[in-house]
């Protein structure tokens, strides 16, 4: 399949990604189509321009992989048509836990609970079930607890190319949930180590980070 014309390469890549159903790395694609990796990258860029905006299909990249997916704009239509399982969206607690893991990884369950101040067993099990997080090792400490990190599925779900695309940590946490203390009326983050984080510019509470748009129940808790 050498010396493919641009149109032929783009069409071949379209077909390959369509039948794959999963993300394919540039190296894998180049090997399958017998072309240079630079050609694959340029083909991906062209297809991303083709599949964008109002198109029902988008081509996303994450962790040096490419994959075809549906346009999030039509999620509700697809949801009604395909009647997906009720657990297709993450709860507040699961969102909080996956945010902590994303920024603090590798991290143990106990460390997550120390930050949140509550038991996280169920949220962790949900995230493991949906392949948002995974065990990446064990900590060299008493009991050798598991260390958790995010997965490629996490990058795909939140449309991130790499973890470097995550928004500012403090702004993200404020957008997920803010706890108003009844005694003083002052607002304090549920995450107890917030004061140790970098002092980023303030962001409106009602503004949801782009990578969390579409998730339910991301709101201020009174």
XYZ file of N, CA, C and O in Angstrom, residues 51-205:
620
model
N -13.982 16.224 9.953
C -14.932 15.799 10.987
C -14.854 16.750 12.174
O -14.180 16.475 13.167
N -15.525 17.854 12.093
C -15.495 18.833 13.173
C -16.813 19.616 13.185
O -17.683 19.407 12.338
N -16.946 20.501 14.142
C -18.109 21.385 14.256
C -19.428 20.610 14.221
O -19.708 19.826 15.098
N -20.229 20.799 13.160
C -21.563 20.211 13.108
C -21.578 18.764 12.632
O -22.642 18.126 12.631
N -20.459 18.250 12.203
C -20.421 16.866 11.737
C -20.851 15.913 12.845
O -20.521 16.109 14.020
N -21.607 14.893 12.480
C -22.060 13.928 13.478
C -20.934 13.069 14.021
O -21.042 12.487 15.095
N -19.847 12.988 13.266
C -18.675 12.216 13.674
C -17.497 13.160 13.870
O -17.281 14.065 13.061
N -16.752 12.961 14.945
C -15.523 13.712 15.194
C -14.345 12.748 15.255
O -14.522 11.573 15.600
N -13.186 13.239 14.927
C -11.966 12.455 15.100
C -11.191 13.088 16.237
O -10.797 14.246 16.160
N -10.995 12.329 17.302
C -10.295 12.847 18.468
C -8.918 12.204 18.580
O -8.683 11.111 18.044
N -8.010 12.884 19.245
C -6.693 12.333 19.528
C -6.452 12.376 21.024
O -6.863 13.311 21.709
N -5.797 11.354 21.524
C -5.467 11.277 22.942
C -4.301 10.314 23.111
O -4.258 9.262 22.485
N -3.356 10.708 23.936
C -2.213 9.838 24.227
C -1.576 9.282 22.953
O -1.253 8.104 22.854
N -1.424 10.147 21.953
C -0.801 9.801 20.673
C -1.596 8.760 19.893
O -1.038 8.011 19.080
N -2.906 8.714 20.146
C -3.791 7.808 19.416
C -4.895 8.606 18.743
O -5.178 9.731 19.137
N -5.515 8.000 17.742
C -6.628 8.638 17.037
C -7.828 7.702 17.067
O -7.677 6.480 17.028
N -9.036 8.290 17.142
C -10.248 7.474 17.184
C -11.434 8.283 16.685
O -11.536 9.485 16.927
N -12.349 7.626 15.991
C -13.599 8.247 15.583
C -14.595 8.150 16.729
O -14.679 7.131 17.409
N -15.355 9.227 16.941
C -16.366 9.218 17.997
C -17.534 10.095 17.545
O -17.440 10.808 16.547
N -18.624 10.041 18.283
C -19.791 10.847 17.934
C -19.640 12.272 18.460
O -18.946 12.520 19.446
N -20.298 13.209 17.805
C -20.294 14.612 18.220
C -21.081 14.741 19.530
O -22.253 14.352 19.597
N -20.457 15.278 20.597
C -21.148 15.420 21.888
C -22.449 16.214 21.783
O -23.349 16.042 22.612
N -22.564 17.062 20.754
C -23.765 17.876 20.578
C -25.003 17.004 20.427
O -26.111 17.406 20.786
N -24.828 15.812 19.887
C -25.964 14.933 19.624
C -26.089 13.812 20.656
O -26.737 12.795 20.400
N -25.476 14.033 21.821
C -25.482 13.004 22.862
C -26.894 12.665 23.316
O -27.232 11.489 23.510
N -27.740 13.686 23.492
C -29.095 13.433 23.974
C -29.921 12.652 22.956
O -30.710 11.775 23.310
N -29.730 12.981 21.672
C -30.446 12.254 20.621
C -30.033 10.784 20.630
O -30.869 9.880 20.567
N -28.728 10.552 20.729
C -28.232 9.180 20.749
C -28.672 8.456 22.014
O -28.972 7.261 21.981
N -28.710 9.209 23.107
C -29.120 8.601 24.376
C -30.544 8.076 24.286
O -30.852 6.971 24.740
N -31.421 8.887 23.700
C -32.812 8.465 23.556
C -32.951 7.321 22.562
O -33.759 6.408 22.742
N -32.156 7.378 21.510
C -32.268 6.360 20.470
C -31.693 5.020 20.904
O -32.218 3.959 20.564
N -30.614 5.081 21.648
C -29.917 3.849 22.012
C -30.200 3.391 23.440
O -29.749 2.317 23.838
N -30.932 4.210 24.200
C -31.282 3.900 25.597
C -30.113 3.290 26.362
O -30.141 2.131 26.757
N -29.034 4.080 26.556
C -27.878 3.557 27.288
C -28.213 3.328 28.751
O -29.235 3.785 29.245
N -27.340 2.646 29.455
C -27.571 2.357 30.865
C -27.597 3.641 31.667
O -26.984 4.643 31.309
N -28.338 3.625 32.786
C -28.552 4.827 33.592
C -27.248 5.344 34.194
O -27.130 6.521 34.521
N -26.259 4.482 34.338
C -25.033 4.890 35.002
C -24.019 5.503 34.049
O -22.841 5.589 34.363
N -24.500 5.947 32.861
C -23.568 6.444 31.858
C -22.892 7.744 32.263
O -21.897 8.132 31.700
N -23.459 8.440 33.255
C -22.842 9.677 33.733
C -22.293 9.466 35.135
O -22.786 8.641 35.897
N -21.288 10.239 35.472
C -20.637 10.095 36.761
C -21.290 10.993 37.801
O -21.697 12.109 37.503
N -21.361 10.521 39.038
C -21.921 11.302 40.136
C -20.924 12.363 40.579
O -19.752 12.356 40.185
N -21.392 13.275 41.432
C -20.501 14.297 41.978
C -19.299 13.681 42.670
O -18.155 14.102 42.478
N -19.564 12.675 43.522
C -18.471 12.077 44.290
C -17.447 11.421 43.367
O -16.234 11.531 43.599
N -17.936 10.750 42.296
C -17.016 10.122 41.355
C -16.205 11.172 40.604
O -15.007 10.992 40.360
N -16.852 12.290 40.241
C -16.135 13.373 39.559
C -15.055 13.964 40.443
O -13.951 14.270 39.993
N -15.373 14.134 41.727
C -14.387 14.678 42.665
C -13.190 13.739 42.792
O -12.031 14.173 42.774
N -13.483 12.436 42.903
C -12.403 11.469 43.064
C -11.536 11.400 41.812
O -10.304 11.386 41.900
N -12.164 11.362 40.624
C -11.366 11.260 39.408
C -10.546 12.533 39.190
O -9.443 12.482 38.633
N -11.060 13.682 39.654
C -10.284 14.924 39.548
C -9.051 14.846 40.436
O -7.952 15.250 40.034
N -9.223 14.331 41.653
C -8.088 14.192 42.568
C -7.050 13.251 41.974
O -5.848 13.541 41.973
N -7.519 12.107 41.456
C -6.589 11.142 40.875
C -5.844 11.757 39.694
O -4.632 11.580 39.544
N -6.573 12.510 38.856
C -5.961 13.102 37.663
C -4.798 14.015 38.025
O -3.760 14.009 37.361
N -4.965 14.802 39.089
C -3.937 15.779 39.448
C -2.890 15.257 40.419
O -1.768 15.756 40.446
N -3.257 14.267 41.231
C -2.354 13.807 42.288
C -1.711 12.456 41.994
O -0.938 11.963 42.806
N -2.066 11.825 40.879
C -1.586 10.473 40.596
C -0.066 10.364 40.544
O 0.599 11.340 40.145
N 0.461 9.190 40.981
C -0.261 8.052 41.564
C -0.647 8.351 43.013
O 0.115 8.998 43.742
N -1.816 7.875 43.414
C -2.349 8.202 44.726
C -3.107 7.007 45.294
O -3.709 6.231 44.545
N -3.059 6.842 46.618
C -3.743 5.716 47.257
C -5.164 6.107 47.654
O -5.509 7.285 47.694
N -5.970 5.096 47.966
C -7.347 5.352 48.418
C -7.338 6.202 49.694
O -8.134 7.141 49.823
N -6.460 5.881 50.639
C -6.405 6.631 51.893
C -6.054 8.092 51.637
O -6.628 8.993 52.265
N -5.130 8.353 50.723
C -4.753 9.729 50.410
C -5.918 10.484 49.775
O -6.100 11.679 50.038
N -6.696 9.795 48.937
C -7.885 10.414 48.339
C -8.870 10.790 49.442
O -9.433 11.888 49.461
N -9.081 9.864 50.387
C -10.038 10.096 51.465
C -9.565 11.196 52.405
O -10.371 11.939 52.973
N -8.258 11.322 52.583
C -7.725 12.400 53.421
C -7.996 13.753 52.793
O -8.217 14.751 53.488
N -7.988 13.815 51.467
C -8.272 15.065 50.767
C -9.758 15.383 50.809
O -10.170 16.504 51.102
N -10.602 14.378 50.534
C -12.051 14.600 50.493
C -12.680 14.640 51.875
O -13.720 15.258 52.077
N -12.105 13.904 52.822
C -12.660 13.889 54.162
C -13.782 12.890 54.358
O -14.435 12.875 55.402
N -14.041 12.048 53.352
C -15.091 11.036 53.441
C -14.614 9.740 52.786
O -13.637 9.731 52.037
N -15.335 8.652 53.070
C -15.011 7.364 52.477
C -15.221 7.411 50.959
O -16.216 7.958 50.475
N -14.295 6.832 50.206
C -14.350 6.904 48.742
C -14.431 5.531 48.081
O -14.244 5.420 46.860
N -14.701 4.492 48.852
C -14.708 3.132 48.313
C -15.648 2.996 47.117
O -15.267 2.455 46.070
N -16.887 3.464 47.272
C -17.877 3.286 46.212
C -17.489 4.070 44.952
O -17.567 3.547 43.837
N -17.063 5.320 45.137
C -16.672 6.145 43.987
C -15.511 5.508 43.240
O -15.478 5.501 42.000
N -14.562 4.953 43.977
C -13.414 4.307 43.345
C -13.862 3.080 42.550
O -13.402 2.849 41.433
N -14.786 2.297 43.121
C -15.289 1.118 42.425
C -16.011 1.506 41.132
O -15.887 0.819 40.110
N -16.797 2.600 41.185
C -17.497 3.079 39.987
C -16.495 3.482 38.914
O -16.643 3.132 37.733
N -15.465 4.218 39.305
C -14.455 4.681 38.348
C -13.666 3.518 37.768
O -13.309 3.538 36.579
N -13.399 2.498 38.577
C -12.722 1.300 38.071
C -13.627 0.571 37.070
O -13.171 0.101 36.031
N -14.921 0.507 37.403
C -15.885 -0.174 36.536
C -15.961 0.476 35.167
O -16.029 -0.206 34.134
N -15.944 1.815 35.151
C -16.039 2.535 33.885
C -14.673 2.832 33.274
O -14.570 3.596 32.320
N -13.632 2.216 33.842
C -12.281 2.328 33.290
C -11.779 3.765 33.246
O -11.032 4.149 32.351
N -12.216 4.580 34.213
C -11.712 5.946 34.324
C -10.371 5.985 35.055
O -9.531 6.844 34.803
N -10.199 5.046 36.009
C -8.944 4.938 36.738
C -8.517 3.480 36.735
O -9.307 2.588 36.430
N -7.248 3.245 37.097
C -6.726 1.887 37.154
C -5.623 1.815 38.204
O -5.077 2.845 38.621
N -5.322 0.619 38.644
C -4.215 0.409 39.571
C -2.918 0.492 38.785
O -2.741 -0.223 37.793
N -2.025 1.359 39.226
C -0.770 1.558 38.492
C 0.446 1.077 39.273
O 1.569 1.187 38.805
N 0.191 0.553 40.475
C 1.294 0.058 41.282
C 0.915 -0.025 42.740
O -0.263 0.087 43.104
N 1.908 -0.225 43.590
C 1.699 -0.260 45.030
C 2.683 0.693 45.704
O 3.833 0.821 45.265
N 2.225 1.350 46.755
C 3.077 2.309 47.453
C 4.001 1.581 48.414
O 3.599 0.610 49.076
N 5.225 2.050 48.473
C 6.207 1.461 49.391
C 5.943 1.989 50.794
O 6.616 2.887 51.282
N 4.898 1.446 51.407
C 4.502 1.857 52.755
C 3.862 0.662 53.443
O 3.688 -0.404 52.840
N 3.495 0.824 54.701
C 2.886 -0.264 55.457
C 1.627 -0.756 54.742
O 0.737 0.024 54.423
N 1.562 -2.049 54.510
C 0.403 -2.632 53.830
C 0.485 -2.581 52.321
O -0.353 -3.163 51.632
N 1.471 -1.869 51.785
C 1.618 -1.727 50.326
C 0.299 -1.437 49.624
O -0.168 -2.206 48.776
N -0.348 -0.298 49.965
C -1.643 0.025 49.343
C -1.526 0.276 47.847
O -0.475 0.699 47.360
N -2.619 0.011 47.131
C -2.644 0.233 45.688
C -2.526 1.721 45.370
O -3.064 2.571 46.083
N -1.851 2.013 44.275
C -1.771 3.369 43.745
C -2.668 3.453 42.511
O -2.657 2.552 41.661
N -3.456 4.528 42.428
C -4.378 4.698 41.308
C -3.924 5.822 40.375
O -3.335 6.814 40.812
N -4.214 5.637 39.087
C -3.942 6.663 38.091
C -5.065 6.665 37.066
O -5.886 5.745 37.034
N -5.127 7.691 36.234
C -6.163 7.767 35.206
C -5.794 6.905 34.002
O -4.639 6.514 33.835
N -6.792 6.645 33.171
C -6.612 5.769 32.016
C -6.777 6.531 30.702
O -7.136 7.714 30.688
N -6.567 5.829 29.603
C -6.830 6.418 28.292
C -8.321 6.709 28.141
O -8.713 7.659 27.469
N -9.153 5.877 28.759
C -10.600 6.093 28.702
C -10.965 7.435 29.333
O -11.881 8.126 28.881
N -10.250 7.810 30.392
C -10.447 9.120 31.029
C -10.151 10.228 30.026
O -10.916 11.197 29.903
N -9.038 10.116 29.319
C -8.680 11.128 28.324
C -9.742 11.211 27.239
O -10.152 12.304 26.838
N -10.217 10.056 26.777
C -11.240 10.040 25.725
C -12.542 10.658 26.203
O -13.148 11.464 25.502
N -12.975 10.277 27.404
C -14.272 10.747 27.902
C -14.294 12.253 28.037
O -15.291 12.910 27.717
N -13.190 12.828 28.505
C -13.154 14.268 28.729
C -12.455 15.015 27.596
O -12.111 16.184 27.745
N -12.235 14.315 26.492
C -11.709 14.927 25.270
C -10.404 15.684 25.529
O -10.230 16.830 25.123
N -9.490 15.003 26.202
C -8.175 15.557 26.485
C -7.143 14.821 25.647
O -7.193 13.590 25.526
N -6.215 15.548 25.077
C -5.154 14.909 24.320
C -4.135 14.282 25.256
O -3.706 13.145 25.076
N -3.751 15.046 26.289
C -2.856 14.548 27.330
C -3.286 15.166 28.654
O -4.121 16.078 28.695
N -2.709 14.707 29.745
C -3.027 15.264 31.059
C -2.593 16.726 31.168
O -3.095 17.465 32.018
N -1.683 17.136 30.296
C -1.237 18.526 30.304
C -2.366 19.477 29.914
O -2.295 20.678 30.169
N -3.440 18.938 29.313
C -4.563 19.767 28.891
C -5.566 20.013 30.011
O -6.556 20.729 29.808
N -5.334 19.444 31.188
C -6.240 19.660 32.315
C -6.240 21.130 32.717
O -5.203 21.794 32.658
N -7.389 21.651 33.170
C -7.445 23.049 33.623
C -6.751 23.211 34.963
O -6.305 22.239 35.570
N -6.650 24.463 35.436
C -6.040 24.718 36.730
C -6.779 23.933 37.812
O -8.002 23.932 37.875
N -6.031 23.293 38.694
C -6.591 22.412 39.719
C -7.583 23.139 40.621
O -8.700 22.687 40.850
N -7.198 24.295 41.125
C -8.061 25.020 42.063
C -9.364 25.441 41.387
O -10.454 25.300 41.958
N -9.271 25.929 40.174
C -10.480 26.340 39.453
C -11.401 25.152 39.188
O -12.629 25.268 39.257
N -10.809 24.019 38.872
C -11.597 22.824 38.631
C -12.377 22.424 39.875
O -13.568 22.135 39.818
N -11.714 22.401 41.009
C -12.365 21.977 42.237
C -13.493 22.924 42.613
O -14.553 22.500 43.077
N -13.304 24.221 42.425
C -14.357 25.183 42.729
C -15.563 24.952 41.834
O -16.708 25.152 42.249
N -15.315 24.526 40.603
C -16.404 24.315 39.663
C -17.184 23.044 39.949
O -18.356 22.941 39.620
N -16.516 22.035 40.522
C -17.195 20.779 40.816
C -18.120 20.919 42.019
O -19.290 20.601 41.958
N -17.599 21.426 43.139
C -18.445 21.518 44.325
C -17.812 22.447 45.355
O -16.624 22.359 45.606
N -18.608 23.338 45.928
C -18.131 24.235 46.977
C -19.019 24.025 48.191
O -20.240 24.006 48.077
N -18.405 23.883 49.344
C -19.146 23.654 50.578
C -19.258 24.960 51.349
O -18.265 25.617 51.608
N -20.484 25.359 51.706
C -20.684 26.575 52.485
C -20.816 26.191 53.949
O -21.726 25.463 54.320
N -19.898 26.644 54.776
C -19.918 26.276 56.192
C -21.052 27.008 56.902
O -21.180 28.218 56.797
N -21.918 26.295 57.667
C -23.077 26.911 58.298
C -22.730 27.892 59.406
O -23.471 28.813 59.689
N -21.566 27.737 60.014
C -21.227 28.586 61.153
C -20.825 29.985 60.752
O -21.237 30.976 61.331
N -20.017 30.095 59.722
C -19.494 31.402 59.343
C -20.057 31.909 58.027
O -19.948 33.084 57.714
N -20.635 31.005 57.237
C -21.172 31.407 55.932
C -20.092 31.544 54.889
O -20.356 31.852 53.752
N -18.832 31.307 55.264
C -17.747 31.405 54.291
C -17.675 30.128 53.490
O -18.050 29.059 53.964
N -17.186 30.247 52.279
C -17.108 29.105 51.405
C -15.764 28.423 51.554
O -14.732 29.071 51.542
N -15.793 27.102 51.704
C -14.555 26.342 51.831
C -14.621 25.137 50.924
O -15.651 24.497 50.802
N -13.534 24.825 50.285
C -13.517 23.674 49.400
C -13.643 22.395 50.200
O -13.166 22.293 51.314
N -14.294 21.399 49.613
C -14.366 20.087 50.239
C -12.988 19.450 50.307
O -12.749 18.552 51.100
N -12.079 19.904 49.485
C -10.752 19.336 49.452
C -9.880 20.065 50.457
O -9.553 21.235 50.309
N -9.475 19.341 51.518
C -8.881 19.990 52.676
C -7.490 20.547 52.425
O -7.028 21.394 53.168
N -6.793 20.067 51.394
C -5.430 20.561 51.184
C -5.387 21.668 50.148
O -4.362 21.938 49.556
N -6.499 22.360 49.923
C -6.574 23.376 48.882
C -5.583 24.510 49.104
O -5.057 25.087 48.166
N -5.274 24.826 50.382
C -4.367 25.939 50.667
C -2.943 25.655 50.215
O -2.144 26.578 50.042
N -2.624 24.383 50.018
C -1.268 24.046 49.607
C -1.072 24.112 48.102
O 0.025 23.930 47.607
N -2.167 24.385 47.368
C -2.095 24.429 45.913
C -1.625 25.796 45.423
O -1.720 26.790 46.132
N -1.136 25.876 44.181
C -0.741 27.177 43.611
C -1.916 28.138 43.611
O -3.057 27.739 43.458
N -1.632 29.406 43.763
C -2.685 30.425 43.834
C -3.017 30.920 42.438
O -2.502 31.930 41.965
N -3.917 30.208 41.760
C -4.313 30.602 40.409
C -5.327 31.742 40.476
O -5.960 31.990 41.483
N -5.522 32.395 39.346
C -6.519 33.459 39.280
C -7.893 32.882 39.539
O -8.200 31.763 39.143
N -8.770 33.664 40.211
C -10.100 33.177 40.548
C -10.949 33.037 39.299
O -10.806 33.755 38.329
N -11.882 32.068 39.377
C -12.767 31.802 38.244
C -14.185 31.718 38.770
O -14.404 31.270 39.888
N -15.162 32.178 38.003
C -16.542 32.163 38.462
C -17.008 30.770 38.814
O -16.701 29.805 38.123
N -17.810 30.650 39.896
C -18.265 29.345 40.354
C -19.155 28.665 39.335
O -19.215 27.444 39.274
